[in-house]
Coordinates of C-alpha atoms and ligand atoms in Angstrom, one line a residue:
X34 CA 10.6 0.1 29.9
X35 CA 13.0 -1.9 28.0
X36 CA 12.9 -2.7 24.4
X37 CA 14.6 -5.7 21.8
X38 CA 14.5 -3.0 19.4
X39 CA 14.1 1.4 19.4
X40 CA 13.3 2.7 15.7
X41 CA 15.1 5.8 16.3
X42 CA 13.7 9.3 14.8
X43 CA 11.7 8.6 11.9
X44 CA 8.2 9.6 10.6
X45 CA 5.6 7.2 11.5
X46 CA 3.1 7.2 8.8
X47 CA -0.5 5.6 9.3
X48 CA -3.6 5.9 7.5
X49 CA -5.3 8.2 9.1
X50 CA -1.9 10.0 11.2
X51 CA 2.0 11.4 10.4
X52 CA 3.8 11.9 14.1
X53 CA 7.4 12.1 14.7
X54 CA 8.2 9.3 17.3
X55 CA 10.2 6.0 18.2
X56 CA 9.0 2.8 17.4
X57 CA 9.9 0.0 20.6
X58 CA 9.7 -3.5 19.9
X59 CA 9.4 -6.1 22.6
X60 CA 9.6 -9.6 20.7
X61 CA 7.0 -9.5 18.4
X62 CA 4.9 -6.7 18.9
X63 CA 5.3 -2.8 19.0
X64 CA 5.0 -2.0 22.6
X65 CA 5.4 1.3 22.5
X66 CA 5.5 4.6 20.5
X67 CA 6.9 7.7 22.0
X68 CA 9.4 10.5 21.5
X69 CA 13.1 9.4 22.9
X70 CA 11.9 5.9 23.8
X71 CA 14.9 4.5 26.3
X72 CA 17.3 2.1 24.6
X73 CA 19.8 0.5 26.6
X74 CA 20.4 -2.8 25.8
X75 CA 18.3 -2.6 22.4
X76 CA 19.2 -2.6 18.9
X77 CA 18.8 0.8 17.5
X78 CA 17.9 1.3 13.9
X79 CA 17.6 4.8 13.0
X80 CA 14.4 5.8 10.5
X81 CA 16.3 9.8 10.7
X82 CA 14.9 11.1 7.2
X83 CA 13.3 8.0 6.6
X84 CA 9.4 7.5 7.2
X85 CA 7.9 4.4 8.9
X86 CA 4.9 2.3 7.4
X87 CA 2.7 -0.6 8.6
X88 CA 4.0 -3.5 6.7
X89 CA 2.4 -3.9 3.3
X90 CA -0.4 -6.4 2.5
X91 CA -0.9 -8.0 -0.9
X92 CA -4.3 -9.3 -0.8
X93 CA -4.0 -11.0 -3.9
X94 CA -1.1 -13.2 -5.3
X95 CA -1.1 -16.5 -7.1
X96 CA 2.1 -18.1 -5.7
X97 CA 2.5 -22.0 -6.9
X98 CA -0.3 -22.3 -9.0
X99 CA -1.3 -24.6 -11.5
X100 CA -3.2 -22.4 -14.4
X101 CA -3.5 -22.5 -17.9
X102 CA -1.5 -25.5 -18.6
X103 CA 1.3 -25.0 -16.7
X104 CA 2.5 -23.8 -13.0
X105 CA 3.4 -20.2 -12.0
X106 CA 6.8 -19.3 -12.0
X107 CA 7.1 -18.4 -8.3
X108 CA 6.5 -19.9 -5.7
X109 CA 6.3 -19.6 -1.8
X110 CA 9.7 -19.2 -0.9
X111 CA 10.5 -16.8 -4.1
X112 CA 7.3 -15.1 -4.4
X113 CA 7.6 -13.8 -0.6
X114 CA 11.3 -13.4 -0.6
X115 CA 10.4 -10.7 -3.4
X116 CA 7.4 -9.6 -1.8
X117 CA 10.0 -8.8 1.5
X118 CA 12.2 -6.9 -0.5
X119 CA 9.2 -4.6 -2.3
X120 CA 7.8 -3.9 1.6
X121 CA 5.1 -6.5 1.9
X122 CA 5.1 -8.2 5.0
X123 CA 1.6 -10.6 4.9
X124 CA -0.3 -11.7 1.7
X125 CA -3.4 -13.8 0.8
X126 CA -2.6 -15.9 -1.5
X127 CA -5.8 -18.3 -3.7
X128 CA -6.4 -21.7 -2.6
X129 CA -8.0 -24.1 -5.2
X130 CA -10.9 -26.1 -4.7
X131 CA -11.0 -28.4 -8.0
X132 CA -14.4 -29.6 -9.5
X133 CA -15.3 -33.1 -7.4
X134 CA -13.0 -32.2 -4.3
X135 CA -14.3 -30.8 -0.7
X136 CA -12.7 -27.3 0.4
X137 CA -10.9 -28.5 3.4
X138 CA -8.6 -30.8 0.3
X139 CA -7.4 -27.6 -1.6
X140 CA -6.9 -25.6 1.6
X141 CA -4.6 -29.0 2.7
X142 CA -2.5 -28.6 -0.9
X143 CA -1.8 -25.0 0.0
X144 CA -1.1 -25.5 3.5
X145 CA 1.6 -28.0 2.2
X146 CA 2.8 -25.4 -0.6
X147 CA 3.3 -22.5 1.8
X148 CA 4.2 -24.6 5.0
X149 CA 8.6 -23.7 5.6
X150 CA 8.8 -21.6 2.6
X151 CA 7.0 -18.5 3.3
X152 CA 9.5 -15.8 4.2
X153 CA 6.8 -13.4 5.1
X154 CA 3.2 -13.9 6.7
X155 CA 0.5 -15.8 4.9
X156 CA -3.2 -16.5 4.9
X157 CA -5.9 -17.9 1.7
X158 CA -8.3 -17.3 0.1
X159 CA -10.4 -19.8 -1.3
X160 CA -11.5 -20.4 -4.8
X161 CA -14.4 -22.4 -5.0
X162 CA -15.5 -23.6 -8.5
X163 CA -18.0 -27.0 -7.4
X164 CA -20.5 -25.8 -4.6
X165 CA -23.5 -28.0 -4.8
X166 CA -26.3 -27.6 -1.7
X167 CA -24.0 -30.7 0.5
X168 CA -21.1 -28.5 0.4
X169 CA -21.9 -25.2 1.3
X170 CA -21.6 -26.6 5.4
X171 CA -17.8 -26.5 4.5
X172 CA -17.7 -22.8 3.8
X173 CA -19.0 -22.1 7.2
X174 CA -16.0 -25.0 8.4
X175 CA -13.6 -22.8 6.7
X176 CA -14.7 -19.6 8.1
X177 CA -15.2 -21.1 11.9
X178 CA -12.6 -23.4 12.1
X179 CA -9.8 -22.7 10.1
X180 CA -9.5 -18.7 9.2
X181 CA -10.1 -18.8 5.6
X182 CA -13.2 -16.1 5.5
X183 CA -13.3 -15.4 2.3
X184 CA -13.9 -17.2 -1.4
X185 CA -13.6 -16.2 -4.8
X186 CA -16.0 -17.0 -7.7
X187 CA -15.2 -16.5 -11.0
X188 CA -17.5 -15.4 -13.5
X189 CA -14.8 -16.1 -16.4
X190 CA -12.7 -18.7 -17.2
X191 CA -15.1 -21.2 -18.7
X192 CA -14.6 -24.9 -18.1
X193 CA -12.2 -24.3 -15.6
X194 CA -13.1 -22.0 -12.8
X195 CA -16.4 -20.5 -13.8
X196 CA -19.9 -21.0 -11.9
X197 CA -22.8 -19.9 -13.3
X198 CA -25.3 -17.2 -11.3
X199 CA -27.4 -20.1 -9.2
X200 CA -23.6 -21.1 -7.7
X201 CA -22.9 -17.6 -6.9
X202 CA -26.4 -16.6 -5.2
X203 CA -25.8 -20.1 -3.6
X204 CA -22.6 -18.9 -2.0
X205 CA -23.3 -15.7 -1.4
X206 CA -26.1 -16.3 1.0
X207 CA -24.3 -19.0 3.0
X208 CA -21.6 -16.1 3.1
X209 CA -23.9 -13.7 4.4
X210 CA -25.1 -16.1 7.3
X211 CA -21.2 -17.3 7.8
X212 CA -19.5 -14.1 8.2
X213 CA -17.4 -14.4 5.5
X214 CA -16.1 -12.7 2.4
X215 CA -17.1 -12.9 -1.2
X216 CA -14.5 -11.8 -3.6
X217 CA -15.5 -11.8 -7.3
X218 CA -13.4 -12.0 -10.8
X219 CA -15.9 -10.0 -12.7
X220 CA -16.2 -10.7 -16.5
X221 CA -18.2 -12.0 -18.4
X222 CA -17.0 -15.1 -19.4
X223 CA -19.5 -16.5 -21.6
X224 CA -19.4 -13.4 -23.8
X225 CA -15.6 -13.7 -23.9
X226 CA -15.3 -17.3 -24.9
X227 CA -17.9 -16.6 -28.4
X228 CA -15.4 -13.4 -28.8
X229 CA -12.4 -15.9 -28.4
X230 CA -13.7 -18.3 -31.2
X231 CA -14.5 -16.1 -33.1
X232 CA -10.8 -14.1 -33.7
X233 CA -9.4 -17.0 -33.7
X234 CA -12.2 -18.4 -36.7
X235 CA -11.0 -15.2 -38.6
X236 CA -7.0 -16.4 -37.8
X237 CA -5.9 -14.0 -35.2
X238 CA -3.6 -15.3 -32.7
X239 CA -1.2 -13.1 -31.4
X240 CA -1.3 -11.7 -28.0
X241 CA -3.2 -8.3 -28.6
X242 CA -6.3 -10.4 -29.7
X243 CA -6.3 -11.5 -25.8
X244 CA -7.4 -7.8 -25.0
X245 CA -9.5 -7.4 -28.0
X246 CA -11.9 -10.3 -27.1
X247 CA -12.3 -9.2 -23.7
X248 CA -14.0 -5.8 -23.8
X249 CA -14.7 -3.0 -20.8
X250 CA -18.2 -3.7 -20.8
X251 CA -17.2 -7.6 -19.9
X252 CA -16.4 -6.4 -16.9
X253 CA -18.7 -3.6 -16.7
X254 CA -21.3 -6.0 -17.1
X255 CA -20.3 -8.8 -14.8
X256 CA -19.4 -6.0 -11.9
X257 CA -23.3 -5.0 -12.3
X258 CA -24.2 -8.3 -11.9
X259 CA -22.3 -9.3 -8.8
X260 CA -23.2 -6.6 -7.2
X261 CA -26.8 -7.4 -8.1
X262 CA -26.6 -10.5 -6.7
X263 CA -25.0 -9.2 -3.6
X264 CA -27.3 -7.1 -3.2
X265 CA -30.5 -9.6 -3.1
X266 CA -28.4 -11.9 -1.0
X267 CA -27.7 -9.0 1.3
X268 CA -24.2 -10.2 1.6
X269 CA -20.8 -7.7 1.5
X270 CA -18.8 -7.9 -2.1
X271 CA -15.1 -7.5 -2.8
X272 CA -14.5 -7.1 -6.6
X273 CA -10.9 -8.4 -7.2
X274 CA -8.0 -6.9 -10.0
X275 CA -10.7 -4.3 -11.0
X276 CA -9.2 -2.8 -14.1
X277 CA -12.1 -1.0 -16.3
X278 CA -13.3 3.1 -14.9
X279 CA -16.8 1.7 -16.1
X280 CA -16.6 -1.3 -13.7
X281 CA -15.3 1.4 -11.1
X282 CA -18.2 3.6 -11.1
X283 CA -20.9 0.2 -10.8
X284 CA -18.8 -0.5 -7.3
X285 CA -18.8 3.9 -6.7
X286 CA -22.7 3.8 -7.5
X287 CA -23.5 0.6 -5.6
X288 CA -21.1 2.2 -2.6
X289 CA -23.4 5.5 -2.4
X290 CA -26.8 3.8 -2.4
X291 CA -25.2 2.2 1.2
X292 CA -24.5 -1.6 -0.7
X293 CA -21.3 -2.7 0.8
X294 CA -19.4 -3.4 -2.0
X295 CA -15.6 -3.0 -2.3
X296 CA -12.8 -2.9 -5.1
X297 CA -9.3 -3.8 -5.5
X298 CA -7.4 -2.4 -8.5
X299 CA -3.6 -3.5 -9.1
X300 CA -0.4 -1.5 -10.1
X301 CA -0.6 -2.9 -13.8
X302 CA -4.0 -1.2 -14.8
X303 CA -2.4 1.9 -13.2
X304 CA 0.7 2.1 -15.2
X305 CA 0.3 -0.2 -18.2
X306 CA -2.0 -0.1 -21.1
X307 CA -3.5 -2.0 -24.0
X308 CA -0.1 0.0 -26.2
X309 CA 2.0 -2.5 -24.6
X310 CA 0.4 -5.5 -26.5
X311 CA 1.7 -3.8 -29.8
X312 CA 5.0 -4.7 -29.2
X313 CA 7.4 -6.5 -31.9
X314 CA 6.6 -10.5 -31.9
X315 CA 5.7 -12.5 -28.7
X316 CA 6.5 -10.0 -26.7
X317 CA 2.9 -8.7 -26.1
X318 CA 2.5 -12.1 -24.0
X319 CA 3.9 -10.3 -21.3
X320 CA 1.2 -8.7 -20.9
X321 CA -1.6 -11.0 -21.0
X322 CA -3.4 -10.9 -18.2
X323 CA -7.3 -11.0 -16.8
X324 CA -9.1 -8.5 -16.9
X325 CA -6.4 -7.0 -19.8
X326 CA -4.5 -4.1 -19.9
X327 CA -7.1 -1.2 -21.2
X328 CA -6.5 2.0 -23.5
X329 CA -4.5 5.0 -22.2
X330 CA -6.8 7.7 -19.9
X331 CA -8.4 4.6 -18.4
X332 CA -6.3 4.7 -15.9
X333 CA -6.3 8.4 -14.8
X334 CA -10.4 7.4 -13.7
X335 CA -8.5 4.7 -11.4
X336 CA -6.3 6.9 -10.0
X337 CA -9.1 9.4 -8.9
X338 CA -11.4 6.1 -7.7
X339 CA -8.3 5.4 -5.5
X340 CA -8.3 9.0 -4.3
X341 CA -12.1 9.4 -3.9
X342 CA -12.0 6.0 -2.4
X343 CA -14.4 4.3 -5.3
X344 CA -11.6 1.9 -4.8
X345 CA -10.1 0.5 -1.8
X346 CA -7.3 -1.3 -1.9
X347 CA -4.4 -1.9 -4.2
X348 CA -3.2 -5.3 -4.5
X349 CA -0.9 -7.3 -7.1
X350 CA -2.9 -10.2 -8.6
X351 CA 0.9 -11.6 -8.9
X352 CA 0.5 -14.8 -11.0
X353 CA 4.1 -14.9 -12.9
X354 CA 4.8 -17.2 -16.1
X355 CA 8.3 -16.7 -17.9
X356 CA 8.6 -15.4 -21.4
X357 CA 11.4 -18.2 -22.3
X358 CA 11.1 -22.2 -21.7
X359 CA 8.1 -24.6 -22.7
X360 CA 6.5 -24.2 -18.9
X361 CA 5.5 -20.4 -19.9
X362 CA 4.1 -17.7 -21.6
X363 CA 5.4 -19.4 -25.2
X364 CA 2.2 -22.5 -24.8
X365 CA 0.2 -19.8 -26.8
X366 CA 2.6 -18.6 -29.1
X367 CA 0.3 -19.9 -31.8
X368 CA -2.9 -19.1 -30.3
X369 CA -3.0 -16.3 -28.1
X370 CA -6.3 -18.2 -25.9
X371 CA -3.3 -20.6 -25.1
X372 CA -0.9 -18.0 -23.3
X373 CA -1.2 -18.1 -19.7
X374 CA -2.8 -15.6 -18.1
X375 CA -0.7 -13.7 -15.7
X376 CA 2.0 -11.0 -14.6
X377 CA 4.9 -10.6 -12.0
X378 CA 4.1 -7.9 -9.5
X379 CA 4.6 -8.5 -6.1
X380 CA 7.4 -7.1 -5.0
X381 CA 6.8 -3.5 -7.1
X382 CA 3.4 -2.7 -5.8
X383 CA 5.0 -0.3 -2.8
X384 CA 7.5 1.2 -5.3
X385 CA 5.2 1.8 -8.1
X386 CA 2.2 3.4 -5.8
X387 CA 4.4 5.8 -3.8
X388 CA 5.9 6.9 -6.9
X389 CA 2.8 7.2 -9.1
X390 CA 0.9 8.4 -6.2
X391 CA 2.6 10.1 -3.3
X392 CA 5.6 11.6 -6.1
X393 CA 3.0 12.2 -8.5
X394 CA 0.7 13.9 -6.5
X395 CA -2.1 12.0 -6.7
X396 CA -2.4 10.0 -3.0
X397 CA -1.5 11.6 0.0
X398 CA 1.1 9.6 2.4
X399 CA -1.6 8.1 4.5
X400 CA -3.9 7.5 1.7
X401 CA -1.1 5.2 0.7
X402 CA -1.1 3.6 3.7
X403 CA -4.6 2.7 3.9
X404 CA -4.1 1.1 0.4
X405 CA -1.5 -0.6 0.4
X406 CA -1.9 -2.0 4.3
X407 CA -4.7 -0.4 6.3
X408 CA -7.5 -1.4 4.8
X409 CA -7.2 -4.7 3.2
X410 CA -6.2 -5.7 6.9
X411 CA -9.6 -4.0 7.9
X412 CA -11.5 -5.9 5.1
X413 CA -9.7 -9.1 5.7
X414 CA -9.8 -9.7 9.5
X415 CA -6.2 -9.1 10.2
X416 CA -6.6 -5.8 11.4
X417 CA -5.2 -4.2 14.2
X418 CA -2.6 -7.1 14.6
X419 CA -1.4 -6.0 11.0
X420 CA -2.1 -2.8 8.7
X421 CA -1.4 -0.7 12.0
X422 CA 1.4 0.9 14.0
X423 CA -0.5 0.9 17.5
X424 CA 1.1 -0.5 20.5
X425 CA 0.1 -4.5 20.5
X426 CA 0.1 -5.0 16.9
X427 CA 2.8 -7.0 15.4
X428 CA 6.2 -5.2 14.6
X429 CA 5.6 -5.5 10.7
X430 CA 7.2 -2.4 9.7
X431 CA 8.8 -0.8 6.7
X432 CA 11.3 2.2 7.4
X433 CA 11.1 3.7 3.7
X434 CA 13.5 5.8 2.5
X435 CA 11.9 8.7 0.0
X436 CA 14.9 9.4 -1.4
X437 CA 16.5 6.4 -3.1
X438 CA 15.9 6.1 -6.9
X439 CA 15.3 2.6 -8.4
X440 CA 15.0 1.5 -11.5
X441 CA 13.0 -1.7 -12.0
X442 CA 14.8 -4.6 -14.1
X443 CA 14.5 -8.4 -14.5
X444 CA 18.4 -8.6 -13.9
X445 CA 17.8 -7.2 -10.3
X446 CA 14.4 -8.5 -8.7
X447 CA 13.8 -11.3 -6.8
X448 CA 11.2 -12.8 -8.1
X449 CA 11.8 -16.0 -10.8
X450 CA 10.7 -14.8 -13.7
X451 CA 12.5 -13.5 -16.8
X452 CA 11.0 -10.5 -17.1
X453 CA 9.7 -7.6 -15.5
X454 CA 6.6 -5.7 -16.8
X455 CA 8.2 -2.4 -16.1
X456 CA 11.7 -2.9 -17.2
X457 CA 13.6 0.0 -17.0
X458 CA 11.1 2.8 -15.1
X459 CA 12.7 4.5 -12.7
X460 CA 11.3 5.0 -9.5
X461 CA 12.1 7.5 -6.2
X462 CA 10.9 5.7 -2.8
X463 CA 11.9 2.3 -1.6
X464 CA 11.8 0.1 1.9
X465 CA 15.6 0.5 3.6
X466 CA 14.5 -2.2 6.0
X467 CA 11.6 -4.1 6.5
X468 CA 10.8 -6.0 9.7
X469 CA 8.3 -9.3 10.0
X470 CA 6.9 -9.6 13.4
X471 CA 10.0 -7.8 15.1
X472 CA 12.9 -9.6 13.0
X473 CA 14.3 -7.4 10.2
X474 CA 13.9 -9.2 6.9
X475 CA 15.6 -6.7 4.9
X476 CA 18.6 -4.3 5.9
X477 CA 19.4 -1.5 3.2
X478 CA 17.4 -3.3 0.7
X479 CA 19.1 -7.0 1.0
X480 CA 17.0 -9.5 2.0
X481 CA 17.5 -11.3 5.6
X482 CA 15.1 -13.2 6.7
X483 CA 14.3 -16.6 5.6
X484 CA 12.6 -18.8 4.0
X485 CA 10.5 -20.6 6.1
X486 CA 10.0 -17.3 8.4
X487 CA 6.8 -16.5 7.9
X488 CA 3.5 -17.7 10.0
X489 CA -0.1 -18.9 8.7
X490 CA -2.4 -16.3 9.7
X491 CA -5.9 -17.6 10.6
X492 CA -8.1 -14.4 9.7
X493 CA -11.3 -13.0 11.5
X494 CA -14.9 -13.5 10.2
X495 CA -16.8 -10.2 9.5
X496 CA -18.0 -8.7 12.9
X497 CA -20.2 -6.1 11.5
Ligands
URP171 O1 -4.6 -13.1 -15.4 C1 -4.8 -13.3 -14.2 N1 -5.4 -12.5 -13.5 N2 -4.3 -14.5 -13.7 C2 -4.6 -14.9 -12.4 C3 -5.9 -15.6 -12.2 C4 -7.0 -14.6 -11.8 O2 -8.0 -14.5 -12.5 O3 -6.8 -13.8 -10.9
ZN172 ZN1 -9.3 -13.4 -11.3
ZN173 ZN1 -5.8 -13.4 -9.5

């Protein structure tokens, strides 16, 4: 057997499997595993040392978005260039439905967004906020027709992207009949907005007010609800950017009565907390995000729902703003309701996870894996094509070295924005090289693919 490409000697590391092998790549697949795999006439890249992971998948990013007054700082071609570089090789990014349009329109505007920028692999979600009885058919259009099987509601974000209960049972049952996906921003959002008013009544506007007005049992709540409503419509849930251990153990509960409900939490509820919004001046806006950062210990109940597998997947929520400049994080300098709501984070979820997790003890290699690839493939009908490392799938791979120390800094990352959340923490484990369907897209940690690289993926309705 011939190969384009022998990954020579490293530690192949799967969700559920470590084995010492080659990787053989035959254009854009992996067509072969196996100790000394032949290699005349292939490129040989040696993993000696190193260990070998599925590409990453970020089932959540925000990558050219128009949100609270303004437009997120990255978009597709500098959003997946940093993605690249932090190990991810496929995301899903949010496509928009705006109140009055049809589905297939916002889909359209994202195509066009993503279309010769991606660097990496892409597919959406969609975000539906208008869904009266004449629309629902193009759910089932989207699912079918185009591989976009899954939609997010919001329960927050009055005015803009929230739908009240009747929307979501609406959707939820088309969802179960369609074979789609229902992913859920769980807060409650009516609760918030009289919490909102009334700091800013009393004349509180800086940034930590933005955490203080949206309490753990906002989410709590809402998470109870949607799984309710889930449950009646008999329809599988995905609760996105889950940040609250209360909202965790409505999913872990729901999960052990057999409901098939899922969560995502993201590296920033992990490693931040509500202390950071304490900083001197502005700088708090950094920081504002939905749900918000919550108070220290929280997140060690995360880290053993990851473990116990009350969560699922780890994703990024990426939606990046700049601190600096009119277009950013400075519209709510006066009013902290005004500050966009959103942090960088897409190309530091691998580093962050294997350090926190695998370094600290608290995931297991292939628990990593699963998290970070494995089963938000499995959830989000990509899987076996990506999130594995079985012959046929595509040749997404990351050869991670779990030596190299990094230290996280706006001055080096790739992504446009002016600051980094974790500025300064150092971290041990970082992609060497990362490959996109059998073309390396980063050597020794330099990006070298391009932009423009990456394919729309069209996903897989639910089979089961
Ligand atoms: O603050 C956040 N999470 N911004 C992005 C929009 C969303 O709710 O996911
Ligand atoms: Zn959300
Ligand atoms: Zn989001």
């Amino acid at each position: 057997m011939k190969f384009d490409t022998v990954i020579k000697g490293g530690t192949l590391v799967g969700a559920a499997e470590t084995v010492s092998a080659d990787v053989g790549i035959s254009g854009e697949r992996i067509a072969a595993l196996g100790v000394d795999l032949p290699t005349d006439g292939a490129e040989v890249v040696s993993a000696a040392g190193r260990l070998v992971f599925p590409g990453g998948i970020d089932v959540h990013t925000h990558l050219d978005m128009p949100f609270g007054g303004t437009t997120t700082a990255d978009d597709f071609e500098s959003g997946t260039v940093a993605a690249a570089c932090g190990g991810t090789t496929s995301i899903i990014d949010f496509a928009i439905q705006y109140r009055g349009e049809d589905l297939r329109r916002g889909l359209e505007v994202w195509h066009r967004k993503a279309e010769g920028r991606a660097a990496i692999d892409y597919a959406f979600h969609m975000i539906c906020t208008d869904l009266p009885d004449d629309r629902l058919a193009e759910m089932d259009r989207l699912v079918r027709d185009e591989g976009v099987t899954s939609f997010k509601l919001f329960m927050a974000y009055p005015g803009v992207f929230m739908v009240d209960d009747a929307t979501i049972f609406r959707a939820m049952l088309r969802t179960r009949d369609n074979g789609g996906m229902v992913c859920m921003h769980a807060e409650n959002g009516g609760v918030i907005e009289v919490l909102v008013q009334r700091a800013l009544a009393q004349g509180h506007t800086a940034p930590k007010y933005h955490a203080l007005t949206r309490p753990m049992s906002a989410e709590a709540e809402a998470t109870r609800r949607a799984i309710a409503l889930a449950e009646m419509a008999r329809v599988p849930l995905y609760i996105v950017h889950l940040s609250a251990g209360d909202a965790m153990e409505e999913v872990r509960r729901a999960r052990d009565r057999g409901v098939p409900a899922f969560a995502e939490t993201c590296p920033q509820y992990l490693f931040l907390s509500d202390e950071d919004y304490e900083r001197p001046g502005f700088e708090g806006a950094k920081y504002v995000m939905s749900p918000p950062l919550r108070p220290r210990g929280n997140e060690e109940r995360l880290w053993g729902g990851l473990a116990s597998n009350a969560l699922q997947v780890v994703s990024t929520d990426h939606c990046s703003f700049c601190m600096t400049g009119p277009a950013g994080k400075d519209l709510g300098r006066d009013d902290f309701s005004k500050i966009p709501n959103g942090a960088p984070g897409i190309e530091t979820r691998l580093l962050l996870l294997y350090d926190g997790g695998v370094n600290g003890g608290r995931l297991s290699p292939n628990r990593f894996v699963d998290l970070v690839s494995t089963t938000p493939a499995k959830l989000f009908g990509l899987y076996p094509r990506k999130g594995s490392l079985q012959p046929g799938a595509d040749a997404d791979l990351v050869i991670w070295d779990p030596a190299k120390v990094v230290t996280i800094s706006a001055a080096s990352h790739h992504m446009k924005v002016d600051y980094n959340p974790y500025e300064g923490r150092t971290v041990r484990g970082a992609p060497a090289h990362v490959f996109l369907r059998g073309r390396r897209v980063v050597t020794e940690g330099r990006f070298t693919g391009r932009a423009g690289g990456g394919t729309f993926l069209k996903r897989s309705a639910r089979s089961a």
